Short mmCIF file of N, CA and C in Angstrom, two decimals:
data_model
loop_
_atom_site.label_atom_id
_atom_site.label_comp_id
_atom_site.label_asym_id
_atom_site.label_seq_id
_atom_site.Cartn_x
_atom_site.Cartn_y
_atom_site.Cartn_z
N MET A 1 -8.13 4.87 -13.71
CA MET A 1 -6.99 5.37 -12.96
C MET A 1 -6.71 4.41 -11.81
N LEU A 2 -5.45 4.15 -11.57
CA LEU A 2 -5.07 3.23 -10.51
C LEU A 2 -5.35 3.86 -9.15
N ALA A 3 -5.78 3.04 -8.22
CA ALA A 3 -6.18 3.52 -6.90
C ALA A 3 -5.05 4.20 -6.14
N PHE A 4 -3.80 3.75 -6.33
CA PHE A 4 -2.70 4.29 -5.55
C PHE A 4 -2.08 5.55 -6.15
N VAL A 5 -2.55 5.98 -7.34
CA VAL A 5 -1.95 7.13 -8.00
C VAL A 5 -2.10 8.38 -7.14
N GLN A 6 -3.21 8.53 -6.45
CA GLN A 6 -3.46 9.71 -5.63
C GLN A 6 -2.77 9.63 -4.27
N LYS A 7 -2.13 8.55 -4.01
CA LYS A 7 -1.49 8.33 -2.72
C LYS A 7 0.02 8.37 -2.88
N LYS A 8 0.73 8.42 -1.78
CA LYS A 8 2.19 8.48 -1.81
C LYS A 8 2.78 7.08 -1.87
N LEU A 9 3.49 6.81 -2.96
CA LEU A 9 4.17 5.53 -3.15
C LEU A 9 5.64 5.72 -2.86
N THR A 10 6.19 4.88 -1.98
CA THR A 10 7.62 4.88 -1.70
C THR A 10 8.16 3.48 -1.91
N LEU A 11 9.40 3.40 -2.32
CA LEU A 11 10.07 2.13 -2.54
C LEU A 11 11.44 2.23 -1.89
N GLN A 12 11.70 1.32 -0.94
CA GLN A 12 12.97 1.33 -0.20
C GLN A 12 13.46 -0.10 -0.03
N PRO A 13 14.79 -0.25 0.08
CA PRO A 13 15.32 -1.59 0.34
C PRO A 13 14.74 -2.14 1.64
N ALA A 14 14.39 -3.41 1.63
CA ALA A 14 13.88 -4.05 2.84
C ALA A 14 15.04 -4.25 3.82
N ALA A 15 14.83 -3.84 5.05
CA ALA A 15 15.81 -4.05 6.11
C ALA A 15 15.65 -5.46 6.66
N PRO A 16 16.70 -6.02 7.25
CA PRO A 16 16.59 -7.37 7.81
C PRO A 16 15.41 -7.54 8.76
N ASP A 17 15.09 -6.50 9.55
CA ASP A 17 13.96 -6.64 10.47
C ASP A 17 12.60 -6.52 9.78
N GLU A 18 12.60 -6.33 8.46
CA GLU A 18 11.35 -6.27 7.69
C GLU A 18 11.09 -7.57 6.92
N LEU A 19 11.87 -8.60 7.22
CA LEU A 19 11.66 -9.90 6.58
C LEU A 19 10.22 -10.36 6.73
N VAL A 20 9.64 -10.18 7.89
CA VAL A 20 8.26 -10.62 8.12
C VAL A 20 7.29 -9.90 7.17
N ASP A 21 7.56 -8.64 6.85
CA ASP A 21 6.70 -7.90 5.91
C ASP A 21 6.83 -8.47 4.50
N VAL A 22 8.05 -8.74 4.08
CA VAL A 22 8.28 -9.31 2.76
C VAL A 22 7.57 -10.66 2.65
N LEU A 23 7.77 -11.52 3.65
CA LEU A 23 7.14 -12.84 3.63
C LEU A 23 5.61 -12.74 3.64
N ALA A 24 5.06 -11.79 4.37
CA ALA A 24 3.60 -11.63 4.42
C ALA A 24 3.04 -11.28 3.05
N VAL A 25 3.71 -10.39 2.32
CA VAL A 25 3.24 -10.03 0.98
C VAL A 25 3.37 -11.22 0.04
N LEU A 26 4.50 -11.92 0.09
CA LEU A 26 4.70 -13.08 -0.78
C LEU A 26 3.67 -14.17 -0.49
N ASP A 27 3.44 -14.44 0.79
CA ASP A 27 2.48 -15.49 1.15
C ASP A 27 1.05 -15.11 0.77
N GLU A 28 0.70 -13.83 0.91
CA GLU A 28 -0.63 -13.38 0.50
C GLU A 28 -0.81 -13.57 -1.02
N ALA A 29 0.21 -13.20 -1.78
CA ALA A 29 0.14 -13.37 -3.23
C ALA A 29 0.08 -14.85 -3.61
N ALA A 30 0.86 -15.68 -2.92
CA ALA A 30 0.85 -17.13 -3.19
C ALA A 30 -0.53 -17.71 -2.93
N ALA A 31 -1.17 -17.29 -1.84
CA ALA A 31 -2.51 -17.79 -1.51
C ALA A 31 -3.51 -17.36 -2.59
N TRP A 32 -3.41 -16.12 -3.05
CA TRP A 32 -4.32 -15.63 -4.09
C TRP A 32 -4.12 -16.43 -5.38
N LEU A 33 -2.86 -16.71 -5.73
CA LEU A 33 -2.60 -17.51 -6.93
C LEU A 33 -3.23 -18.89 -6.81
N ARG A 34 -3.04 -19.54 -5.66
CA ARG A 34 -3.63 -20.88 -5.46
C ARG A 34 -5.14 -20.82 -5.57
N GLU A 35 -5.76 -19.81 -4.93
CA GLU A 35 -7.22 -19.67 -4.99
C GLU A 35 -7.70 -19.44 -6.43
N SER A 36 -6.82 -18.88 -7.25
CA SER A 36 -7.15 -18.62 -8.65
C SER A 36 -6.83 -19.82 -9.54
N GLY A 37 -6.33 -20.90 -8.94
CA GLY A 37 -6.01 -22.11 -9.70
C GLY A 37 -4.67 -22.04 -10.41
N ILE A 38 -3.78 -21.15 -9.97
CA ILE A 38 -2.48 -20.98 -10.62
C ILE A 38 -1.40 -21.56 -9.72
N GLU A 39 -0.65 -22.52 -10.25
CA GLU A 39 0.45 -23.16 -9.52
C GLU A 39 1.75 -22.42 -9.84
N GLN A 40 1.95 -21.27 -9.22
CA GLN A 40 3.11 -20.43 -9.51
C GLN A 40 4.14 -20.50 -8.38
N TRP A 41 3.67 -20.43 -7.15
CA TRP A 41 4.56 -20.31 -6.00
C TRP A 41 4.23 -21.36 -4.94
N PRO A 42 5.14 -21.57 -4.00
CA PRO A 42 4.87 -22.53 -2.91
C PRO A 42 3.77 -22.00 -1.98
N ASP A 43 3.27 -22.87 -1.13
CA ASP A 43 2.23 -22.46 -0.17
C ASP A 43 2.71 -21.33 0.73
N SER A 44 3.96 -21.39 1.13
CA SER A 44 4.54 -20.29 1.91
C SER A 44 6.03 -20.21 1.60
N PHE A 45 6.54 -19.01 1.71
CA PHE A 45 7.95 -18.77 1.44
C PHE A 45 8.75 -18.98 2.72
N LYS A 46 9.91 -19.56 2.58
CA LYS A 46 10.82 -19.77 3.70
C LYS A 46 11.73 -18.56 3.86
N ALA A 47 12.01 -18.19 5.08
CA ALA A 47 12.88 -17.05 5.35
C ALA A 47 14.24 -17.23 4.67
N ARG A 48 14.75 -18.45 4.67
CA ARG A 48 16.09 -18.68 4.11
C ARG A 48 16.13 -18.45 2.60
N TRP A 49 14.96 -18.45 1.92
CA TRP A 49 14.92 -18.17 0.48
C TRP A 49 15.01 -16.67 0.21
N VAL A 50 14.63 -15.87 1.19
CA VAL A 50 14.48 -14.43 0.99
C VAL A 50 15.60 -13.63 1.68
N GLU A 51 16.07 -14.12 2.81
CA GLU A 51 17.05 -13.38 3.61
C GLU A 51 18.32 -12.97 2.84
N PRO A 52 18.92 -13.86 2.04
CA PRO A 52 20.16 -13.45 1.35
C PRO A 52 19.97 -12.22 0.45
N ALA A 53 18.85 -12.15 -0.26
CA ALA A 53 18.60 -11.00 -1.14
C ALA A 53 18.35 -9.73 -0.32
N ILE A 54 17.72 -9.88 0.84
CA ILE A 54 17.54 -8.72 1.72
C ILE A 54 18.90 -8.23 2.20
N GLU A 55 19.75 -9.16 2.61
CA GLU A 55 21.07 -8.79 3.10
C GLU A 55 21.92 -8.12 2.02
N ARG A 56 21.72 -8.51 0.76
CA ARG A 56 22.47 -7.90 -0.35
C ARG A 56 21.84 -6.58 -0.82
N GLY A 57 20.70 -6.19 -0.25
CA GLY A 57 20.03 -4.95 -0.65
C GLY A 57 19.26 -5.07 -1.95
N GLU A 58 18.91 -6.29 -2.34
CA GLU A 58 18.23 -6.52 -3.61
C GLU A 58 16.71 -6.61 -3.48
N THR A 59 16.20 -6.76 -2.27
CA THR A 59 14.76 -6.87 -2.06
C THR A 59 14.24 -5.55 -1.55
N TRP A 60 13.15 -5.11 -2.15
CA TRP A 60 12.57 -3.80 -1.87
C TRP A 60 11.14 -3.96 -1.39
N LEU A 61 10.71 -3.02 -0.56
CA LEU A 61 9.32 -2.95 -0.12
C LEU A 61 8.69 -1.69 -0.69
N ALA A 62 7.52 -1.85 -1.26
CA ALA A 62 6.73 -0.71 -1.75
C ALA A 62 5.69 -0.41 -0.68
N ARG A 63 5.58 0.87 -0.37
CA ARG A 63 4.57 1.31 0.61
C ARG A 63 3.68 2.35 -0.04
N ILE A 64 2.41 2.26 0.26
CA ILE A 64 1.44 3.27 -0.16
C ILE A 64 0.94 3.94 1.10
N ASP A 65 1.20 5.24 1.18
CA ASP A 65 0.87 6.00 2.39
C ASP A 65 1.40 5.32 3.65
N GLY A 66 2.62 4.77 3.55
CA GLY A 66 3.28 4.17 4.69
C GLY A 66 2.94 2.72 4.95
N GLU A 67 1.93 2.16 4.28
CA GLU A 67 1.53 0.77 4.48
C GLU A 67 2.20 -0.13 3.44
N VAL A 68 2.76 -1.26 3.89
CA VAL A 68 3.41 -2.19 2.97
C VAL A 68 2.38 -2.69 1.96
N ALA A 69 2.69 -2.50 0.68
CA ALA A 69 1.76 -2.86 -0.39
C ALA A 69 2.34 -3.86 -1.39
N GLY A 70 3.66 -4.00 -1.43
CA GLY A 70 4.26 -4.91 -2.39
C GLY A 70 5.74 -5.10 -2.12
N THR A 71 6.32 -6.02 -2.87
CA THR A 71 7.75 -6.30 -2.78
C THR A 71 8.26 -6.72 -4.15
N ILE A 72 9.53 -6.46 -4.35
CA ILE A 72 10.20 -6.87 -5.58
C ILE A 72 11.67 -7.10 -5.25
N THR A 73 12.26 -8.10 -5.89
CA THR A 73 13.69 -8.32 -5.80
C THR A 73 14.27 -8.04 -7.17
N LEU A 74 15.28 -7.19 -7.21
CA LEU A 74 15.97 -6.85 -8.45
C LEU A 74 17.44 -7.16 -8.24
N ASP A 75 17.93 -8.13 -9.03
CA ASP A 75 19.34 -8.49 -8.92
C ASP A 75 19.98 -8.50 -10.29
N TRP A 76 21.24 -8.92 -10.37
CA TRP A 76 22.04 -8.70 -11.57
C TRP A 76 22.60 -9.98 -12.17
N ASP A 77 22.08 -11.12 -11.73
CA ASP A 77 22.56 -12.40 -12.26
C ASP A 77 21.46 -13.44 -12.07
N ASP A 78 21.32 -14.31 -13.07
CA ASP A 78 20.35 -15.40 -12.96
C ASP A 78 20.83 -16.55 -13.82
N PRO A 79 21.16 -17.71 -13.22
CA PRO A 79 21.66 -18.85 -14.00
C PRO A 79 20.68 -19.31 -15.08
N LEU A 80 19.42 -19.01 -14.92
CA LEU A 80 18.42 -19.39 -15.92
C LEU A 80 18.69 -18.70 -17.27
N TRP A 81 19.47 -17.62 -17.24
CA TRP A 81 19.73 -16.83 -18.44
C TRP A 81 21.18 -16.94 -18.91
N GLU A 82 21.90 -17.97 -18.50
CA GLU A 82 23.31 -18.10 -18.87
C GLU A 82 23.53 -18.12 -20.37
N ASP A 83 22.54 -18.56 -21.12
CA ASP A 83 22.68 -18.65 -22.58
C ASP A 83 22.39 -17.33 -23.29
N ALA A 84 22.01 -16.30 -22.55
CA ALA A 84 21.63 -15.02 -23.16
C ALA A 84 22.56 -13.92 -22.67
N PRO A 85 23.48 -13.47 -23.51
CA PRO A 85 24.41 -12.43 -23.09
C PRO A 85 23.72 -11.08 -22.94
N GLY A 86 24.40 -10.18 -22.30
CA GLY A 86 23.92 -8.82 -22.15
C GLY A 86 23.69 -8.46 -20.70
N LEU A 87 24.27 -7.35 -20.28
CA LEU A 87 24.09 -6.87 -18.91
C LEU A 87 22.60 -6.64 -18.68
N SER A 88 22.07 -7.23 -17.62
CA SER A 88 20.62 -7.21 -17.40
C SER A 88 20.27 -7.11 -15.93
N GLY A 89 19.08 -6.59 -15.68
CA GLY A 89 18.46 -6.65 -14.37
C GLY A 89 17.47 -7.81 -14.38
N TYR A 90 17.36 -8.50 -13.26
CA TYR A 90 16.48 -9.67 -13.16
C TYR A 90 15.47 -9.46 -12.04
N VAL A 91 14.20 -9.55 -12.39
CA VAL A 91 13.12 -9.40 -11.43
C VAL A 91 12.78 -10.77 -10.86
N HIS A 92 12.72 -10.84 -9.54
CA HIS A 92 12.30 -12.05 -8.85
C HIS A 92 11.33 -11.67 -7.74
N ARG A 93 10.48 -12.60 -7.38
CA ARG A 93 9.58 -12.46 -6.23
C ARG A 93 8.88 -11.09 -6.19
N MET A 94 8.31 -10.69 -7.31
CA MET A 94 7.50 -9.48 -7.33
C MET A 94 6.08 -9.86 -6.93
N ALA A 95 5.56 -9.17 -5.93
CA ALA A 95 4.20 -9.46 -5.46
C ALA A 95 3.58 -8.18 -4.90
N VAL A 96 2.28 -8.08 -5.06
CA VAL A 96 1.55 -6.95 -4.49
C VAL A 96 0.36 -7.47 -3.70
N ARG A 97 0.01 -6.71 -2.69
CA ARG A 97 -1.18 -7.04 -1.92
C ARG A 97 -2.41 -6.82 -2.80
N ARG A 98 -3.45 -7.57 -2.55
CA ARG A 98 -4.69 -7.43 -3.33
C ARG A 98 -5.23 -6.01 -3.22
N SER A 99 -5.03 -5.37 -2.10
CA SER A 99 -5.51 -3.99 -1.90
C SER A 99 -4.73 -2.99 -2.75
N ALA A 100 -3.63 -3.42 -3.36
CA ALA A 100 -2.79 -2.53 -4.17
C ALA A 100 -2.75 -3.00 -5.62
N SER A 101 -3.83 -3.59 -6.06
CA SER A 101 -3.91 -4.06 -7.44
C SER A 101 -3.51 -2.94 -8.40
N GLY A 102 -2.65 -3.25 -9.33
CA GLY A 102 -2.14 -2.27 -10.27
C GLY A 102 -0.74 -1.79 -9.95
N LEU A 103 -0.28 -2.04 -8.73
CA LEU A 103 1.05 -1.62 -8.31
C LEU A 103 2.16 -2.32 -9.11
N GLY A 104 1.89 -3.50 -9.62
CA GLY A 104 2.90 -4.25 -10.36
C GLY A 104 3.48 -3.46 -11.52
N ALA A 105 2.65 -2.69 -12.21
CA ALA A 105 3.15 -1.89 -13.34
C ALA A 105 4.17 -0.88 -12.87
N ALA A 106 3.91 -0.23 -11.74
CA ALA A 106 4.85 0.75 -11.20
C ALA A 106 6.15 0.07 -10.78
N LEU A 107 6.05 -1.13 -10.21
CA LEU A 107 7.26 -1.86 -9.80
C LEU A 107 8.10 -2.25 -11.01
N LEU A 108 7.45 -2.69 -12.08
CA LEU A 108 8.19 -3.04 -13.29
C LEU A 108 8.82 -1.80 -13.93
N ASP A 109 8.10 -0.69 -13.93
CA ASP A 109 8.67 0.55 -14.47
C ASP A 109 9.90 0.97 -13.66
N TRP A 110 9.80 0.86 -12.33
CA TRP A 110 10.94 1.19 -11.47
C TRP A 110 12.12 0.27 -11.78
N ALA A 111 11.86 -1.04 -11.90
CA ALA A 111 12.94 -2.00 -12.17
C ALA A 111 13.60 -1.71 -13.52
N ALA A 112 12.80 -1.35 -14.52
CA ALA A 112 13.35 -1.03 -15.84
C ALA A 112 14.20 0.24 -15.76
N ALA A 113 13.70 1.27 -15.09
CA ALA A 113 14.44 2.52 -14.98
C ALA A 113 15.74 2.33 -14.19
N THR A 114 15.67 1.57 -13.11
CA THR A 114 16.86 1.31 -12.29
C THR A 114 17.90 0.53 -13.09
N SER A 115 17.45 -0.52 -13.78
CA SER A 115 18.37 -1.33 -14.58
C SER A 115 19.00 -0.50 -15.69
N SER A 116 18.20 0.30 -16.37
CA SER A 116 18.71 1.15 -17.45
C SER A 116 19.74 2.15 -16.93
N SER A 117 19.47 2.74 -15.77
CA SER A 117 20.39 3.73 -15.21
C SER A 117 21.73 3.12 -14.84
N LEU A 118 21.77 1.81 -14.66
CA LEU A 118 23.01 1.10 -14.34
C LEU A 118 23.68 0.51 -15.57
N GLY A 119 23.16 0.85 -16.75
CA GLY A 119 23.78 0.41 -18.00
C GLY A 119 23.30 -0.94 -18.51
N CYS A 120 22.25 -1.47 -17.93
CA CYS A 120 21.73 -2.76 -18.39
C CYS A 120 21.04 -2.61 -19.74
N ARG A 121 21.13 -3.65 -20.55
CA ARG A 121 20.47 -3.66 -21.86
C ARG A 121 19.07 -4.26 -21.78
N TYR A 122 18.82 -5.08 -20.74
CA TYR A 122 17.53 -5.77 -20.64
C TYR A 122 17.05 -5.82 -19.20
N LEU A 123 15.75 -5.94 -19.07
CA LEU A 123 15.12 -6.33 -17.82
C LEU A 123 14.51 -7.69 -18.09
N ARG A 124 14.87 -8.68 -17.26
CA ARG A 124 14.44 -10.06 -17.50
C ARG A 124 13.68 -10.61 -16.31
N LEU A 125 12.79 -11.55 -16.61
CA LEU A 125 12.01 -12.23 -15.57
C LEU A 125 11.48 -13.53 -16.13
N ASP A 126 10.87 -14.31 -15.27
CA ASP A 126 10.26 -15.56 -15.72
C ASP A 126 9.01 -15.83 -14.89
N CYS A 127 8.20 -16.71 -15.40
CA CYS A 127 7.01 -17.17 -14.68
C CYS A 127 6.67 -18.57 -15.13
N VAL A 128 5.86 -19.25 -14.37
CA VAL A 128 5.45 -20.60 -14.73
C VAL A 128 4.78 -20.57 -16.11
N ARG A 129 5.19 -21.46 -16.97
CA ARG A 129 4.71 -21.46 -18.35
C ARG A 129 3.19 -21.56 -18.44
N SER A 130 2.56 -22.26 -17.52
CA SER A 130 1.11 -22.45 -17.59
C SER A 130 0.31 -21.23 -17.12
N ASN A 131 0.98 -20.20 -16.61
CA ASN A 131 0.30 -19.00 -16.12
C ASN A 131 0.05 -18.05 -17.29
N SER A 132 -0.94 -18.37 -18.11
CA SER A 132 -1.21 -17.59 -19.32
C SER A 132 -1.62 -16.16 -19.02
N ARG A 133 -2.28 -15.94 -17.91
CA ARG A 133 -2.69 -14.58 -17.55
C ARG A 133 -1.47 -13.69 -17.29
N LEU A 134 -0.51 -14.19 -16.53
CA LEU A 134 0.69 -13.42 -16.24
C LEU A 134 1.54 -13.25 -17.49
N ARG A 135 1.61 -14.27 -18.31
CA ARG A 135 2.37 -14.17 -19.56
C ARG A 135 1.78 -13.08 -20.45
N SER A 136 0.48 -13.04 -20.54
CA SER A 136 -0.18 -11.99 -21.35
C SER A 136 0.09 -10.61 -20.77
N TYR A 137 0.09 -10.51 -19.45
CA TYR A 137 0.39 -9.24 -18.78
C TYR A 137 1.78 -8.75 -19.15
N TYR A 138 2.78 -9.64 -19.05
CA TYR A 138 4.14 -9.24 -19.39
C TYR A 138 4.24 -8.84 -20.86
N GLU A 139 3.62 -9.60 -21.74
CA GLU A 139 3.66 -9.28 -23.16
C GLU A 139 2.99 -7.93 -23.44
N ALA A 140 1.90 -7.63 -22.76
CA ALA A 140 1.23 -6.34 -22.93
C ALA A 140 2.10 -5.18 -22.45
N ARG A 141 3.04 -5.46 -21.52
CA ARG A 141 3.95 -4.44 -21.00
C ARG A 141 5.23 -4.34 -21.85
N GLY A 142 5.28 -5.07 -22.97
CA GLY A 142 6.40 -4.95 -23.89
C GLY A 142 7.48 -6.01 -23.75
N PHE A 143 7.33 -6.93 -22.82
CA PHE A 143 8.31 -8.01 -22.67
C PHE A 143 8.15 -9.00 -23.83
N GLN A 144 9.29 -9.49 -24.30
CA GLN A 144 9.30 -10.47 -25.39
C GLN A 144 9.63 -11.85 -24.82
N HIS A 145 8.88 -12.85 -25.28
CA HIS A 145 9.14 -14.23 -24.86
C HIS A 145 10.52 -14.64 -25.37
N HIS A 146 11.31 -15.24 -24.50
CA HIS A 146 12.68 -15.62 -24.84
C HIS A 146 12.91 -17.10 -24.55
N GLY A 147 11.88 -17.91 -24.77
CA GLY A 147 12.02 -19.35 -24.62
C GLY A 147 11.59 -19.86 -23.26
N ASP A 148 11.45 -21.16 -23.18
CA ASP A 148 11.04 -21.84 -21.96
C ASP A 148 12.18 -22.72 -21.46
N ALA A 149 12.18 -22.97 -20.16
CA ALA A 149 13.23 -23.78 -19.56
C ALA A 149 12.65 -24.56 -18.38
N GLU A 150 13.28 -25.68 -18.07
CA GLU A 150 12.90 -26.48 -16.90
C GLU A 150 13.75 -26.04 -15.72
N VAL A 151 13.12 -25.88 -14.56
CA VAL A 151 13.84 -25.50 -13.34
C VAL A 151 13.31 -26.28 -12.15
N GLY A 152 14.11 -26.31 -11.10
CA GLY A 152 13.66 -26.79 -9.80
C GLY A 152 13.44 -28.28 -9.67
N VAL A 153 13.04 -28.63 -8.45
CA VAL A 153 12.68 -30.00 -8.08
C VAL A 153 11.39 -29.90 -7.29
N PRO A 154 10.30 -30.44 -7.74
CA PRO A 154 10.17 -31.16 -9.02
C PRO A 154 10.33 -30.21 -10.20
N LEU A 155 10.68 -30.77 -11.34
CA LEU A 155 10.91 -29.96 -12.52
C LEU A 155 9.64 -29.20 -12.91
N THR A 156 9.82 -27.93 -13.20
CA THR A 156 8.73 -27.05 -13.59
C THR A 156 9.17 -26.28 -14.83
N TRP A 157 8.26 -26.15 -15.77
CA TRP A 157 8.55 -25.34 -16.96
C TRP A 157 8.25 -23.89 -16.66
N VAL A 158 9.20 -23.01 -16.99
CA VAL A 158 8.99 -21.57 -16.86
C VAL A 158 9.22 -20.91 -18.23
N SER A 159 8.54 -19.81 -18.43
CA SER A 159 8.72 -19.00 -19.63
C SER A 159 9.56 -17.79 -19.26
N ARG A 160 10.58 -17.54 -20.07
CA ARG A 160 11.48 -16.42 -19.83
C ARG A 160 11.04 -15.23 -20.70
N TYR A 161 11.12 -14.03 -20.11
CA TYR A 161 10.75 -12.81 -20.82
C TYR A 161 11.82 -11.76 -20.61
N GLN A 162 12.02 -10.92 -21.64
CA GLN A 162 12.93 -9.81 -21.48
C GLN A 162 12.36 -8.57 -22.15
N LEU A 163 12.73 -7.43 -21.59
CA LEU A 163 12.34 -6.12 -22.10
C LEU A 163 13.62 -5.39 -22.48
N ALA A 164 13.72 -4.97 -23.72
CA ALA A 164 14.89 -4.20 -24.15
C ALA A 164 14.79 -2.81 -23.51
N LEU A 165 15.91 -2.34 -22.97
CA LEU A 165 15.93 -1.03 -22.30
C LEU A 165 16.59 0.02 -23.17
#
């Protein structure tokens, strides 16, 4: 049983004054990935990368018993998927604190339910192609691999996944 099941989980849009909380969760997750030998995210996230999604109401904070435990960005467009038609929700910058291990499943379930309620056909996301552990996690949750693509500077290969809703 997941540790947070017995506790109160809330999910609310991050307010502009909660940027520091969002960045703290992302940076903690990035540090854990690096310590695990996974090159997924930068050493630290820049406020300018996160602020626009907060301002649009797309970035959410998950709290367990009032304490910030995770974050997720759910938006409705991603140029990485221009070749794949279908109204979709796109998950970006999903991260959980180590103390909230297991919360990711609840965040993905929420993103799928939210996207479905808005008429989306898919929930889509991507991760660094070399992150086999995360890829296996997504596949175990029912996401189907939808090809790989090069992104960013320097160029990085990412694997795209989608879940039919």
